Coordinates of N, CA, C and O and ligand atoms in Angstrom, one line a residue:
X1 N -6.9 -10.7 -60.0 CA -8.1 -11.8 -59.5 C -7.4 -13.0 -59.1 O -8.5 -13.3 -58.3
X2 N -6.5 -13.8 -59.4 CA -6.3 -15.2 -58.5 C -5.7 -14.2 -56.8 O -6.5 -15.5 -56.1
X3 N -5.2 -13.8 -57.2 CA -4.9 -12.9 -55.5 C -6.5 -12.8 -54.9 O -6.3 -13.1 -53.8
X4 N -7.3 -12.0 -55.3 CA -8.6 -12.0 -54.9 C -9.5 -13.4 -54.7 O -10.0 -13.3 -53.4
X5 N -9.3 -14.2 -55.4 CA -9.8 -15.7 -54.9 C -9.1 -16.3 -54.0 O -10.0 -16.7 -53.0
X6 N -8.1 -15.6 -53.9 CA -7.4 -16.4 -52.3 C -8.1 -15.8 -51.2 O -8.0 -16.3 -50.2
X7 N -8.1 -14.5 -51.0 CA -8.3 -13.9 -50.2 C -9.6 -14.5 -49.7 O -9.8 -14.5 -48.6
X8 N -10.4 -14.5 -50.8 CA -11.9 -14.5 -50.3 C -11.9 -16.3 -49.8 O -12.7 -16.4 -48.6
X9 N -11.1 -17.4 -50.5 CA -11.1 -18.3 -49.8 C -10.4 -18.5 -48.4 O -11.0 -19.6 -47.7
X10 N -9.8 -17.4 -48.4 CA -9.1 -17.6 -46.9 C -10.3 -17.3 -46.0 O -10.2 -17.5 -44.3
X11 N -11.1 -15.9 -46.3 CA -12.2 -15.4 -45.4 C -13.1 -16.8 -45.1 O -14.0 -16.8 -44.2
X12 N -13.4 -17.6 -45.8 CA -14.5 -18.5 -45.9 C -14.0 -20.0 -45.4 O -14.5 -20.3 -44.1
X13 N -12.5 -20.2 -45.3 CA -12.2 -21.4 -44.8 C -12.4 -21.6 -43.7 O -12.8 -22.7 -42.9
X14 N -12.1 -20.4 -42.7 CA -12.0 -21.0 -41.0 C -13.8 -21.1 -40.3 O -13.6 -21.7 -39.3
X15 N -14.5 -20.6 -41.4 CA -15.8 -21.0 -41.2 C -16.0 -21.9 -41.3 O -17.3 -22.9 -40.3
X16 N -15.6 -22.8 -42.3 CA -16.1 -24.0 -42.7 C -15.1 -25.0 -42.1 O -16.2 -26.2 -41.8
X17 N -14.1 -24.8 -42.0 CA -13.4 -26.0 -41.2 C -13.5 -26.0 -39.5 O -12.6 -24.6 -39.5
X18 N -12.9 -26.9 -39.0 CA -12.3 -26.6 -37.5 C -11.1 -26.7 -37.3 O -10.7 -25.8 -36.5
X19 N -10.3 -27.2 -38.4 CA -9.3 -27.2 -38.3 C -8.6 -25.8 -38.8 O -9.3 -25.2 -39.9
X20 N -7.5 -25.4 -37.9 CA -7.3 -23.9 -38.1 C -6.4 -24.2 -39.5 O -5.5 -25.2 -39.3
X21 N -6.5 -23.7 -40.6 CA -5.8 -23.5 -42.0 C -4.7 -22.2 -41.7 O -5.2 -20.8 -41.4
X22 N -3.3 -22.2 -41.9 CA -2.6 -21.0 -42.0 C -3.2 -20.3 -43.4 O -3.3 -21.2 -44.1
X23 N -2.8 -19.2 -43.6 CA -3.0 -18.2 -44.9 C -2.0 -18.7 -45.4 O -0.5 -19.3 -45.2
X24 N -1.3 -18.4 -47.3 CA -1.0 -18.2 -48.1 C -0.5 -16.8 -48.5 O -1.1 -15.7 -48.6
X25 N 0.7 -16.5 -48.5 CA 1.3 -14.8 -48.5 C 1.0 -14.2 -49.8 O 0.8 -15.2 -50.9
X26 N 0.1 -13.7 -50.3 CA 0.1 -12.7 -51.4 C 1.5 -12.7 -52.0 O 2.7 -12.2 -51.0
X27 N 1.8 -12.6 -52.8 CA 3.0 -12.5 -54.1 C 3.5 -11.3 -53.6 O 4.8 -11.6 -53.5
X28 N 3.1 -10.2 -53.3 CA 3.3 -9.0 -53.2 C 4.7 -8.6 -51.9 O 5.3 -8.2 -51.6
X29 N 3.8 -9.8 -50.9 CA 4.9 -10.0 -49.6 C 5.6 -10.9 -49.7 O 6.6 -10.9 -49.0
X30 N 5.4 -12.1 -50.3 CA 5.8 -13.2 -50.8 C 7.7 -12.6 -51.0 O 9.0 -13.1 -50.4
X31 N 7.5 -11.7 -51.6 CA 9.0 -11.2 -52.4 C 9.7 -10.4 -51.8 O 11.0 -10.1 -51.6
X32 N 9.2 -9.9 -50.2 CA 9.8 -8.5 -49.4 C 10.6 -9.9 -48.3 O 10.2 -11.1 -48.0
X33 N 11.6 -9.6 -47.6 CA 12.6 -10.1 -46.9 C 12.2 -9.6 -45.6 O 12.7 -9.4 -44.7
X34 N 11.1 -10.3 -45.0 CA 10.7 -10.3 -43.7 C 9.6 -11.5 -43.4 O 9.5 -12.4 -43.9
X35 N 9.5 -11.9 -41.9 CA 9.1 -12.6 -41.1 C 7.7 -12.7 -41.2 O 7.1 -11.4 -40.5
X36 N 6.5 -12.9 -41.8 CA 5.2 -13.0 -41.8 C 4.9 -13.7 -40.3 O 5.2 -14.7 -40.1
X37 N 3.6 -12.8 -40.1 CA 3.4 -13.6 -38.7 C 2.2 -15.2 -39.0 O 1.7 -15.0 -39.8
X38 N 2.8 -16.0 -38.2 CA 2.6 -17.5 -38.1 C 1.2 -17.6 -36.9 O 0.4 -18.4 -37.3
X39 N 1.8 -17.3 -36.2 CA 1.2 -17.6 -34.7 C 1.8 -17.2 -33.4 O 2.3 -16.0 -33.7
X40 N 0.4 -17.0 -32.5 CA 1.1 -16.1 -31.4 C 0.5 -16.5 -29.9 O -0.2 -17.8 -29.7
X41 N 1.2 -16.0 -29.1 CA 0.8 -16.7 -27.6 C 0.1 -15.3 -26.8 O 0.0 -14.3 -26.8
X42 N -1.2 -15.9 -26.3 CA -1.9 -14.7 -25.7 C -1.5 -15.3 -24.3 O -1.9 -16.9 -23.8
X43 N -1.1 -14.5 -23.3 CA -1.0 -15.3 -21.5 C -1.4 -14.1 -20.8 O -1.6 -13.1 -21.1
X44 N -2.4 -14.8 -19.3 CA -2.9 -14.4 -18.7 C -3.8 -13.0 -18.8 O -4.1 -12.0 -18.4
X45 N -4.8 -13.6 -19.7 CA -6.0 -12.8 -20.1 C -7.2 -12.6 -19.3 O -7.3 -13.6 -18.7
X46 N -7.1 -11.5 -19.1 CA -8.0 -10.8 -17.6 C -9.1 -9.9 -17.8 O -9.1 -9.0 -18.9
X47 N -10.2 -10.0 -17.5 CA -10.9 -8.9 -17.7 C -11.5 -8.7 -15.9 O -12.0 -9.5 -15.1
X48 N -11.3 -7.3 -16.0 CA -11.6 -6.6 -14.6 C -13.1 -5.6 -14.8 O -13.3 -5.0 -15.4
X49 N -14.3 -6.1 -14.1 CA -15.2 -5.3 -14.4 C -15.5 -4.8 -12.7 O -15.8 -5.7 -11.4
X50 N -15.8 -3.3 -12.8 CA -16.4 -2.8 -11.1 C -17.9 -2.6 -11.2 O -18.3 -2.5 -12.2
X51 N -18.6 -3.0 -10.2 CA -19.6 -3.0 -10.3 C -20.6 -1.6 -10.3 O -21.6 -1.1 -10.9
X52 N -20.0 -0.8 -10.0 CA -20.2 0.8 -9.8 C -19.4 1.6 -10.6 O -19.7 2.7 -11.2
X53 N -18.2 1.3 -10.9 CA -17.3 2.8 -11.2 C -16.9 1.9 -12.9 O -15.9 1.0 -12.5
X54 N -17.4 2.4 -13.9 CA -16.9 1.7 -15.2 C -15.4 2.6 -15.1 O -14.8 1.8 -16.3
X55 N -15.2 3.4 -15.2 CA -14.0 3.7 -15.2 C -12.9 2.7 -15.2 O -11.7 2.9 -15.4
X56 N -13.1 1.8 -13.8 CA -12.1 1.0 -13.2 C -12.1 -0.5 -14.0 O -11.3 -1.2 -13.9
X57 N -12.9 -0.4 -15.0 CA -13.2 -1.6 -16.3 C -11.7 -1.7 -16.7 O -11.4 -1.0 -17.4
X58 N -11.3 -3.0 -17.1 CA -10.7 -2.8 -18.0 C -10.5 -4.7 -18.3 O -10.7 -5.4 -18.0
X59 N -9.5 -4.8 -19.6 CA -9.5 -6.3 -20.2 C -7.8 -6.0 -20.4 O -7.5 -5.1 -21.2
X60 N -7.1 -6.8 -19.8 CA -5.9 -6.9 -20.4 C -4.9 -8.3 -20.5 O -5.6 -9.4 -19.9
X61 N -3.9 -8.4 -21.3 CA -3.3 -9.7 -21.8 C -1.9 -9.3 -21.9 O -1.4 -8.0 -22.5
X62 N -1.1 -10.3 -21.8 CA 0.3 -10.3 -22.5 C 0.5 -10.7 -23.9 O 0.0 -12.1 -24.2
X63 N 1.1 -10.2 -25.1 CA 1.0 -10.8 -26.5 C 2.6 -11.1 -26.6 O 3.4 -10.3 -26.2
X64 N 2.2 -12.5 -27.5 CA 3.7 -12.4 -28.0 C 3.6 -12.9 -29.4 O 3.2 -13.8 -29.8
X65 N 4.8 -12.5 -30.3 CA 5.0 -13.7 -31.6 C 6.6 -13.5 -31.5 O 7.4 -12.5 -32.0
X66 N 6.9 -15.0 -31.2 CA 8.3 -14.6 -30.9 C 9.1 -14.8 -32.5 O 10.0 -14.5 -32.3
X67 N 8.3 -15.2 -33.8 CA 9.0 -15.4 -34.9 C 8.9 -13.6 -35.3 O 10.4 -13.5 -36.1
X68 N 8.3 -12.7 -35.3 CA 8.5 -11.6 -35.1 C 8.8 -10.8 -34.2 O 9.3 -9.5 -34.5
X69 N 9.2 -11.0 -33.1 CA 10.3 -10.4 -31.9 C 9.6 -9.7 -31.4 O 9.8 -8.6 -30.5
X70 N 7.9 -9.9 -31.2 CA 7.1 -8.8 -30.6 C 6.8 -9.4 -29.4 O 6.4 -10.9 -29.1
X71 N 6.6 -8.5 -28.2 CA 6.2 -8.8 -27.1 C 5.9 -7.9 -26.5 O 6.1 -6.8 -25.5
X72 N 4.7 -7.9 -25.6 CA 3.7 -6.8 -26.1 C 2.6 -6.7 -24.9 O 2.1 -7.7 -24.8
X73 N 2.3 -5.6 -24.0 CA 1.0 -5.6 -23.2 C -0.2 -4.9 -24.0 O 0.1 -4.1 -24.6
X74 N -1.1 -5.8 -23.7 CA -2.7 -5.4 -24.5 C -3.4 -5.1 -23.4 O -3.7 -5.6 -22.3
X75 N -4.0 -3.7 -23.0 CA -5.1 -3.1 -22.5 C -5.8 -2.1 -23.0 O -5.5 -1.7 -23.5
X76 N -7.5 -2.5 -22.5 CA -8.1 -1.5 -22.9 C -9.2 -1.2 -21.7 O -9.6 -1.9 -21.2
X77 N -9.1 -0.2 -21.0 CA -9.5 0.7 -20.3 C -10.6 1.7 -20.6 O -10.3 2.1 -21.8
X78 N -10.6 2.6 -19.8 CA -11.4 3.5 -19.9 C -10.4 4.9 -20.6 O -10.8 5.6 -21.6
X79 N -9.0 4.6 -20.5 CA -8.4 5.6 -21.3 C -7.8 5.5 -22.3 O -7.1 6.1 -23.1
X80 N -8.4 4.0 -23.1 CA -7.7 3.6 -24.2 C -8.2 4.3 -25.3 O -9.4 5.0 -25.1
X81 N -7.3 4.5 -26.4 CA -7.9 4.9 -27.9 C -8.3 4.0 -28.8 O -7.3 3.1 -29.4
X82 N -9.5 4.1 -29.2 CA -9.6 2.6 -30.3 C -8.7 2.7 -31.3 O -7.7 3.7 -32.1
X83 N -8.6 1.4 -32.0 CA -7.7 1.5 -33.1 C -8.7 1.3 -34.1 O -9.4 2.2 -34.3
X84 N -8.1 1.3 -35.6 CA -8.7 1.8 -36.8 C -9.6 1.0 -37.3 O -10.3 1.5 -38.0
X85 N -9.3 -0.5 -37.2 CA -10.6 -1.3 -37.1 C -11.2 -1.5 -36.3 O -11.1 -1.1 -35.1
X86 N -12.5 -1.5 -36.2 CA -14.0 -1.4 -36.1 C -13.2 -2.2 -34.1 O -13.4 -3.5 -34.9
X87 N -13.7 -1.6 -33.4 CA -14.0 -2.4 -32.3 C -12.5 -2.8 -31.3 O -12.5 -3.7 -30.7
X88 N -11.7 -2.4 -32.5 CA -10.1 -2.8 -32.0 C -9.6 -2.2 -30.9 O -9.9 -0.8 -31.2
X89 N -8.8 -2.6 -30.2 CA -7.6 -1.7 -29.2 C -6.2 -2.3 -29.4 O -5.7 -2.9 -29.5
X90 N -5.3 -1.2 -29.8 CA -4.3 -1.1 -29.6 C -3.4 -1.6 -28.7 O -3.7 -1.0 -27.4
X91 N -2.1 -2.6 -28.9 CA -1.5 -3.0 -27.4 C -0.6 -1.9 -27.5 O -0.5 -1.0 -28.6
X92 N 0.6 -1.7 -26.5 CA 1.7 -1.0 -26.5 C 2.3 -1.0 -27.4 O 2.9 0.1 -28.1
X93 N 2.9 -2.1 -28.7 CA 3.0 -2.1 -29.6 C 1.7 -1.6 -30.6 O 1.5 -3.1 -30.9
X94 N 1.9 -0.4 -30.9 CA 0.6 -0.2 -32.1 C 0.8 -1.0 -33.2 O -0.2 -1.2 -34.0
X95 N 1.8 -1.8 -33.5 CA 1.8 -3.3 -34.2 C 1.2 -4.2 -34.6 O 0.8 -4.9 -35.3
X96 N 0.2 -4.3 -33.2 CA -0.6 -4.9 -32.5 C -1.8 -4.4 -32.0 O -1.6 -3.7 -31.8
X97 N -3.3 -5.2 -32.3 CA -4.2 -5.3 -31.5 C -5.2 -5.9 -31.7 O -5.1 -7.1 -32.4
X98 N -6.5 -5.6 -30.8 CA -7.4 -6.8 -30.8 C -8.8 -6.7 -30.6 O -9.2 -5.3 -30.1
X99 N -9.3 -7.5 -30.5 CA -10.8 -7.5 -30.4 C -11.5 -8.5 -29.5 O -10.9 -9.9 -29.8
X100 N -12.0 -8.3 -28.7 CA -12.9 -9.1 -28.0 C -14.4 -9.4 -27.9 O -15.1 -8.1 -27.3
X101 N -14.7 -9.9 -28.0 CA -16.5 -10.0 -28.5 C -17.1 -11.1 -27.5 O -17.0 -12.6 -27.9
X102 N -17.7 -10.5 -26.6 CA -17.8 -11.3 -25.0 C -19.3 -11.5 -25.4 O -19.7 -12.7 -25.0
X103 N -20.0 -11.5 -26.3 CA -21.4 -11.3 -26.7 C -21.4 -12.8 -27.5 O -22.8 -13.2 -27.5
X104 N -20.3 -13.2 -28.5 CA -20.5 -14.3 -29.1 C -20.9 -15.7 -27.9 O -20.2 -15.7 -27.1
X105 N -21.3 -16.6 -28.6 CA -21.7 -18.0 -27.8 C -20.1 -18.3 -27.3 O -20.5 -19.2 -26.4
X106 N -19.6 -18.6 -28.0 CA -18.2 -18.8 -27.8 C -17.3 -17.3 -27.4 O -16.6 -16.9 -28.9
X107 N -16.7 -17.0 -26.5 CA -16.3 -15.4 -26.6 C -15.2 -15.4 -27.4 O -14.3 -16.4 -27.1
X108 N -14.7 -14.7 -28.1 CA -13.5 -14.9 -29.0 C -12.7 -13.5 -28.7 O -12.8 -12.3 -28.9
X109 N -11.9 -13.7 -28.5 CA -10.2 -12.9 -28.8 C -9.9 -12.8 -30.1 O -8.9 -13.9 -30.3
X110 N -9.4 -11.6 -30.9 CA -9.0 -11.8 -32.2 C -8.3 -10.6 -31.8 O -8.0 -9.4 -31.5
X111 N -6.6 -11.4 -32.5 CA -5.4 -10.5 -32.6 C -5.1 -10.2 -34.3 O -5.5 -11.2 -35.1
X112 N -5.0 -9.2 -34.1 CA -4.3 -8.5 -35.7 C -2.8 -8.0 -35.8 O -2.7 -7.3 -34.6
X113 N -2.1 -8.3 -36.2 CA -1.1 -8.4 -36.5 C -0.1 -7.5 -37.7 O -0.6 -8.4 -38.7
X114 N 0.5 -6.2 -37.8 CA 0.4 -6.0 -39.5 C 1.7 -6.7 -39.4 O 2.9 -7.1 -38.7
X115 N 1.6 -6.8 -40.8 CA 2.7 -7.6 -41.5 C 3.7 -6.7 -42.1 O 4.0 -5.8 -42.8
X116 N 5.1 -7.4 -41.9 CA 6.0 -6.8 -42.1 C 6.3 -5.1 -42.4 O 6.3 -4.5 -42.9
X117 N 5.8 -4.5 -40.8 CA 6.0 -3.2 -40.6 C 7.1 -2.7 -41.2 O 7.3 -1.3 -41.5
X118 N 8.6 -3.3 -41.1 CA 9.5 -2.5 -41.6 C 9.4 -2.4 -42.7 O 10.6 -1.5 -43.3
X119 N 8.6 -3.0 -43.7 CA 8.9 -2.7 -45.0 C 7.8 -2.1 -45.6 O 7.5 -2.3 -46.9
X120 N 7.4 -1.2 -44.4 CA 6.0 -0.6 -45.0 C 4.9 -1.7 -45.0 O 3.9 -1.1 -46.3
X121 N 4.8 -2.7 -44.7 CA 3.5 -4.1 -44.9 C 2.3 -2.9 -44.7 O 2.0 -1.9 -43.8
X122 N 1.6 -3.4 -45.7 CA 0.2 -2.4 -45.9 C -1.2 -3.8 -45.7 O -2.1 -3.4 -46.2
X123 N -0.7 -5.1 -44.7 CA -1.1 -6.2 -44.9 C -1.3 -6.3 -43.5 O -0.2 -6.4 -42.8
X124 N -2.1 -7.0 -42.8 CA -2.5 -7.3 -41.2 C -2.9 -8.9 -41.2 O -3.7 -9.3 -42.0
X125 N -2.3 -9.5 -40.1 CA -2.8 -11.3 -40.4 C -3.8 -10.9 -38.9 O -3.7 -10.3 -38.3
X126 N -4.3 -11.9 -39.1 CA -6.0 -12.4 -38.4 C -6.1 -13.4 -37.5 O -5.9 -14.2 -38.4
X127 N -6.1 -13.7 -36.5 CA -6.6 -15.2 -36.0 C -7.1 -15.1 -34.4 O -7.0 -13.8 -33.6
X128 N -7.7 -15.6 -34.0 CA -8.4 -15.6 -32.8 C -8.4 -17.1 -32.0 O -7.8 -18.1 -32.1
X129 N -8.3 -16.5 -30.8 CA -8.1 -17.6 -29.5 C -9.9 -17.5 -28.4 O -10.5 -16.1 -28.9
X130 N -9.7 -18.2 -28.1 CA -11.3 -18.7 -27.1 C -11.1 -18.8 -25.8 O -11.4 -19.7 -25.1
X131 N -10.5 -17.7 -25.0 CA -10.5 -18.1 -23.3 C -11.6 -18.5 -22.9 O -12.3 -18.5 -22.7
X132 N -11.2 -19.8 -21.9 CA -12.3 -20.0 -21.6 C -12.1 -19.2 -19.5 O -11.0 -19.7 -18.8
X133 N -13.0 -18.2 -19.4 CA -12.6 -17.8 -18.3 C -13.2 -18.1 -16.7 O -14.5 -18.8 -17.0
X134 N -12.2 -18.3 -15.8 CA -12.8 -18.5 -14.5 C -12.8 -17.0 -14.1 O -12.1 -16.2 -13.7
X135 N -14.1 -16.8 -13.0 CA -14.5 -15.4 -12.5 C -14.8 -16.0 -11.1 O -15.0 -16.3 -10.5
X136 N -14.0 -14.7 -10.2 CA -14.3 -14.6 -9.3 C -15.0 -13.3 -9.3 O -14.4 -12.2 -9.3
X137 N -16.1 -13.6 -7.8 CA -17.1 -12.7 -8.2 C -17.0 -11.4 -7.0 O -17.5 -12.5 -5.8
X138 N -17.4 -11.1 -6.5 CA -17.9 -10.0 -5.2 C -19.0 -9.1 -5.6 O -19.0 -8.6 -6.7
X139 N -19.4 -8.7 -4.7 CA -20.5 -7.7 -4.6 C -19.8 -5.7 -5.3 O -20.3 -5.4 -6.0
X140 N -18.8 -5.8 -4.8 CA -18.2 -4.8 -5.8 C -17.5 -4.9 -6.7 O -17.0 -3.8 -8.0
X141 N -17.4 -6.2 -7.5 CA -16.4 -6.4 -8.5 C -16.2 -8.0 -9.0 O -16.8 -8.6 -8.5
X142 N -15.4 -7.9 -10.0 CA -15.8 -8.9 -10.8 C -14.5 -9.6 -11.6 O -14.1 -8.5 -12.4
X143 N -13.7 -10.6 -11.6 CA -12.2 -10.7 -12.5 C -12.4 -12.0 -12.7 O -12.4 -12.7 -12.1
X144 N -12.1 -12.3 -14.5 CA -12.3 -13.4 -15.0 C -10.7 -13.5 -15.3 O -10.3 -12.6 -16.3
X145 N -10.4 -14.4 -15.1 CA -8.9 -15.2 -15.5 C -9.1 -16.2 -16.5 O -9.4 -17.1 -16.3
X146 N -8.4 -16.1 -17.8 CA -8.3 -17.7 -18.9 C -7.6 -18.3 -18.0 O -6.5 -18.6 -17.7
X147 N -8.5 -19.6 -17.8 CA -7.9 -20.9 -17.6 C -6.6 -21.4 -17.9 O -5.9 -22.0 -16.9
X148 N -6.6 -21.2 -19.4 CA -5.4 -21.6 -20.0 C -4.0 -21.1 -19.5 O -2.8 -22.0 -19.8
X149 N -4.0 -20.0 -18.8 CA -2.7 -19.2 -18.7 C -2.2 -18.6 -20.0 O -2.5 -17.4 -20.3
X150 N -1.7 -19.4 -20.7 CA -1.2 -19.2 -22.0 C -1.7 -20.2 -23.1 O -2.0 -21.2 -23.0
X151 N -2.2 -19.3 -24.1 CA -2.8 -19.6 -25.2 C -2.4 -19.7 -26.6 O -1.9 -18.4 -26.5
X152 N -2.1 -20.7 -27.8 CA -1.6 -20.0 -29.2 C -2.4 -20.4 -29.6 O -3.3 -21.0 -29.8
X153 N -2.2 -19.2 -30.8 CA -3.4 -18.8 -32.1 C -2.5 -19.0 -33.0 O -1.2 -18.9 -32.9
X154 N -3.2 -19.3 -33.8 CA -2.7 -19.5 -35.6 C -3.3 -18.4 -36.2 O -4.6 -18.3 -36.2
X155 N -2.3 -17.3 -37.0 CA -3.1 -16.5 -37.8 C -3.5 -17.3 -39.1 O -2.7 -17.8 -39.8
X156 N -5.1 -16.8 -39.6 CA -5.8 -17.4 -40.2 C -6.1 -16.8 -41.6 O -6.1 -17.7 -42.4
X157 N -6.0 -15.7 -41.7 CA -5.9 -14.7 -42.5 C -4.9 -13.5 -42.9 O -4.4 -13.1 -41.7
X158 N -4.5 -13.1 -43.7 CA -3.7 -12.0 -44.3 C -4.5 -11.1 -45.1 O -4.6 -11.8 -46.5
X159 N -4.8 -10.2 -44.8 CA -5.6 -9.1 -46.0 C -5.2 -7.3 -46.1 O -4.3 -7.0 -44.6
X160 N -5.3 -7.0 -46.7 CA -4.8 -5.7 -46.6 C -5.2 -5.2 -45.7 O -6.6 -5.1 -45.3
X161 N -4.7 -4.3 -45.4 CA -5.3 -3.2 -44.1 C -6.5 -2.4 -44.5 O -6.6 -1.9 -45.9
X162 N -7.3 -1.8 -43.7 CA -8.4 -0.8 -44.3 C -7.6 0.3 -44.5 O -6.6 0.5 -43.7
X163 N -8.1 0.8 -45.6 CA -7.7 2.2 -46.3 C -7.4 3.2 -45.2 O -6.2 4.1 -45.3
X164 N -8.3 3.5 -44.3 CA -7.9 4.4 -43.0 C -7.1 4.2 -42.1 O -6.5 4.9 -41.7
X165 N -6.3 2.7 -42.1 CA -5.3 3.1 -41.1 C -4.1 3.1 -41.4 O -3.2 3.4 -40.3
X166 N -3.7 3.8 -42.7 CA -2.1 4.3 -42.4 C -2.1 5.9 -43.3 O -3.3 6.7 -43.9
Ligands
NAG201 C1 4.5 -21.2 -34.8 O1 4.8 -20.9 -36.1 C2 6.3 -21.5 -36.2 C3 6.9 -21.0 -37.4 O2 6.9 -19.8 -37.6 C4 6.4 -22.9 -35.9 O3 7.8 -23.7 -36.3 C5 5.5 -23.4 -35.0 O4 5.9 -24.6 -34.7 C6 4.4 -22.7 -34.8 N1 4.2 -23.1 -33.7 C7 2.5 -23.5 -33.2 C8 2.2 -24.0 -32.2 O5 1.9 -23.6 -34.0
NAG202 C1 1.6 -14.4 -16.0 O1 1.3 -14.5 -15.0 C2 2.0 -15.2 -14.1 C3 1.6 -14.8 -12.8 O2 1.2 -13.6 -12.4 C4 3.5 -14.6 -14.3 O3 4.0 -15.3 -13.4 C5 3.6 -14.7 -15.7 O4 5.2 -14.1 -16.0 C6 2.8 -13.9 -16.5 N1 2.8 -14.4 -18.2 C7 3.1 -13.2 -18.7 C8 3.8 -13.5 -19.9 O5 3.0 -11.9 -18.8
NAG203 C1 -18.2 -1.9 -16.4 O1 -18.3 -1.3 -15.8 C2 -20.1 -0.7 -15.4 C3 -20.1 -0.5 -14.2 O2 -19.1 -1.1 -13.3 C4 -20.5 -2.0 -16.0 O3 -21.9 -2.0 -15.3 C5 -20.3 -2.8 -17.1 O4 -20.9 -4.1 -17.5 C6 -18.8 -2.6 -17.6 N1 -18.5 -3.0 -18.8 C7 -18.2 -3.9 -19.4 C8 -17.8 -3.9 -20.6 O5 -17.8 -5.1 -19.1
NAG204 C1 6.1 -1.1 -35.6 O1 7.4 -1.9 -36.2 C2 8.2 -1.0 -36.8 C3 9.1 -2.0 -37.7 O2 9.4 -2.8 -37.1 C4 8.9 -0.9 -35.4 O3 9.3 0.5 -36.6 C5 8.0 0.3 -34.9 O4 8.5 1.2 -33.5 C6 6.6 -0.8 -34.5 N1 5.6 -0.1 -33.9 C7 5.7 0.2 -32.1 C8 4.7 1.5 -31.6 O5 6.6 -0.6 -31.8
NAG205 C1 -13.8 -24.1 -20.4 O1 -13.9 -24.9 -18.9 C2 -15.1 -25.7 -18.5 C3 -15.3 -26.0 -17.0 O2 -13.8 -26.0 -16.3 C4 -14.7 -27.2 -18.9 O3 -16.1 -27.9 -18.5 C5 -14.8 -27.0 -20.5 O4 -14.4 -27.9 -21.0 C6 -13.8 -25.8 -20.9 N1 -13.7 -25.7 -22.7 C7 -12.1 -25.4 -23.2 C8 -12.7 -25.3 -24.5 O5 -11.4 -25.2 -22.8
NAG206 C1 -19.5 -13.3 -12.0 O1 -19.6 -12.0 -13.6 C2 -19.2 -12.4 -14.5 C3 -18.7 -11.0 -15.5 O2 -18.4 -10.0 -14.9 C4 -20.5 -12.8 -14.9 O3 -20.1 -13.2 -16.2 C5 -20.6 -14.3 -14.4 O4 -21.8 -14.8 -14.4 C6 -20.4 -14.0 -12.6 N1 -20.4 -15.0 -12.3 C7 -21.3 -15.8 -11.2 C8 -21.1 -17.1 -10.4 O5 -22.3 -14.5 -10.4

């Protein structure tokens, strides 16, 4: 029960405070000899939109988590297969996936990294960054790139993976 209380407070905290709080690991994962996802870097976040041919649209960026040793490309285009979490798209390293919600007042890029995959981890860490985009538009297309170039985000929650995920 204490465990679920902790998860609940993790879900609620980010909404309440502006300062990012890292999560605390559940007992079952503390016992494992693995590095938990703590923070991540998103680089060169880019959204390309074609005015007429939606098959050319894409969203892409580079993802790295130096602590867990992941360095991968993330890309959503017309050939992408959806991830298990709703609206998520897997990166080349499928231990990582992302959700981009452009409809939010401050568009949000959420990253999901499976915790301790090498020890059969069934928890996933989630955190968000809010890329500030600059667009170059023409009549035929639009390319929007994050001004920050590279942004570090903090994983604020660690939750059991949805049952359908594995
Ligand atoms: C990222 O996490 C590592 C520990 O894994 C810590 O040493 C580092 O200071 C953190 N960096 C940021 C920008 O939060
Ligand atoms: C981001 O893009 C710049 C310019 O194209 C490139 O030099 C840099 O290596 C890229 N960074 C990553 C992490 O891919
Ligand atoms: C994809 O492309 C189509 C046609 O160019 C455009 O109308 C649509 O808004 C684009 N979708 C996204 C998610 O940007
Ligand atoms: C996910 O992590 C596991 C354990 O480190 C690794 O064996 C596997 O190759 C990773 N998956 C991908 C697609 O890289
Ligand atoms: C986003 O970019 C605009 C225009 O350059 C700037 O006014 C604003 O402060 C930036 N916001 C953040 C969060 O960087
Ligand atoms: C450029 O295109 C993006 C969508 O691709 C749109 O959000 C933005 O408002 C456009 N900017 C201008 C100046 O038309």
